Amino acid sequence: MNWIDLRSDTVTRPSAIMRKAMAEAEVGDDVYGEDPTVNRLERKAAELFGKEAALFLPTGTMGNTIAIKLHTEHGQEVICESRAHILNYELSMMAWFAGCVARPIVADRGLLSWSQIEAEIRPLGPHSAPTGLIEIENSHNMAGGSVYPLQTIQEIAAVTHSRGLKIHMDGARIFNAAASLGCTVRDIAAPVDSVMFCLSKGLGAPVGSMLVGTRQDMDRGRLLRKRLGGGMRQAGILAAAGLIALEQMPARLGEDHAHARQLATALAECQGVVVEGHVETNIVIADFSKSRISAAQFSKAMQEKGILLNTISPTKARLVTHLDVSAESIQVAVTAIRQLLF
Ligand SMILES: *Cc1c(COP(=O)(O)O)cnc(C)c1O
């Protein structure tokens, strides 16, 4: 069956151009720093993000884990939003590897403000562990792909730094955020100390994420990557796809965003279905608590029509658009939604 797969943008497959570049990639041993394609990708990423250096990683989880370890000490707290990926979907790596505990804050649309963060910052005291790091997720996956306004990031970062703290951005989908704002990833990354982003989601590379930041942090990060088992050898095979992901794929993300809005509009027209937020990027979260069918029943009925999606809670379903879902497939999905729910 030719599924229409709206479960996640992680399911995207490498294009023919990527596969060709992978086959022809110039490679070396990257643990020795000798893979020319990895080195090219790291330089390119650093340049694009306006940072001193970058690190190529097998996964985004490893990137966030390294960043948290770089910026904190054992026994500190990491302030993040309550639905953050680092808190809920990374097997508590911040505790396992960095010895830190999360201090989650519930924020409207998943977007923290400085005043919310300030209220949770703790000094070391007889009872409290001190705050070690502020983490923000942009776009925010489980809050429906919401995007931080540039000004909010600048404000949070300025005051974070004035307190002597660091700020890390989980920018797994930062290119979606940039496309939505009509700015560059460099604009978004400018105020923060490090950014992790994924090559393997909307940008279509088969494997890979990156961490960008200062030269000193990335040099230390390289050692932490090795400790975590991420010292890859002829990784240029993967980096070759990553280079194409960076060069060619960001320009088409607006298409995915338009598709997400079409799905959101169809869902919002249905009795009892509430779509979360404004749908600024490629993620749609719909709440079925007031609908006549549950999120699970909706998912099952859609599957019977050849359309896959994930439920993220007993009441909520998530639909994610990406390069392997065509305009025609979106029309099929919209028709199915109307047939099932209208
Ligand atoms: C996908 C994702 C990651 C990284 O996931 P990996 O599967 O480890 O690459 C990190 N943060 C967010 C918000 C994500 O969506």
mmCIF file of C-alpha atoms and ligand atoms in Angstrom, residues 10 58-62 64 85 90 137 139 141 170 172-173 196 198 200-201 209, ligand 1:
data_model
loop_
_atom_site.group_PDB
_atom_site.id
_atom_site.type_symbol
_atom_site.label_atom_id
_atom_site.label_comp_id
_atom_site.label_asym_id
_atom_site.label_seq_id
_atom_site.Cartn_x
_atom_site.Cartn_y
_atom_site.Cartn_z
ATOM 1 C CA THR A 10 11.400 11.759 10.403
ATOM 2 C CA PRO A 58 24.099 10.744 14.472
ATOM 3 C CA THR A 59 20.990 12.042 16.300
ATOM 4 C CA GLY A 60 19.385 15.123 17.740
ATOM 5 C CA THR A 61 19.108 13.478 21.134
ATOM 6 C CA MET A 62 22.897 13.214 21.203
ATOM 7 C CA ASN A 64 20.895 18.063 23.076
ATOM 8 C CA HIS A 85 11.621 17.030 23.833
ATOM 9 C CA GLU A 90 15.157 11.648 25.423
ATOM 10 C CA GLU A 137 12.524 24.439 21.727
ATOM 11 C CA SER A 139 9.765 25.179 16.624
ATOM 12 C CA ASN A 141 7.091 19.963 18.457
ATOM 13 C CA ASP A 170 16.568 22.611 20.573
ATOM 14 C CA ALA A 172 15.359 20.258 15.577
ATOM 15 C CA ARG A 173 13.052 22.156 13.187
ATOM 16 C CA MET A 196 20.960 21.605 17.823
ATOM 17 C CA CYS A 198 18.158 17.974 12.523
ATOM 18 C CA SER A 200 17.001 14.127 8.974
ATOM 19 C CA LYS A 201 13.509 15.595 9.365
ATOM 20 C CA SER A 209 21.853 16.249 13.305
HETATM 21 C C1 LIG B 1 13.297 14.833 16.572
HETATM 22 C C2 LIG B 1 13.590 15.782 17.650
HETATM 23 C C3 LIG B 1 14.809 15.746 18.334
HETATM 24 C C4 LIG B 1 15.908 14.735 18.034
HETATM 25 O O1 LIG B 1 15.472 13.476 17.830
HETATM 26 P P1 LIG B 1 16.409 12.276 17.336
HETATM 27 O O2 LIG B 1 15.427 11.246 16.972
HETATM 28 O O3 LIG B 1 17.257 11.909 18.500
HETATM 29 O O4 LIG B 1 17.231 12.751 16.188
HETATM 30 C C5 LIG B 1 15.023 16.704 19.295
HETATM 31 N N1 LIG B 1 14.107 17.634 19.571
HETATM 32 C C6 LIG B 1 12.925 17.717 18.940
HETATM 33 C C7 LIG B 1 11.978 18.794 19.267
HETATM 34 C C8 LIG B 1 12.618 16.779 17.970
HETATM 35 O O5 LIG B 1 11.440 16.836 17.338
#
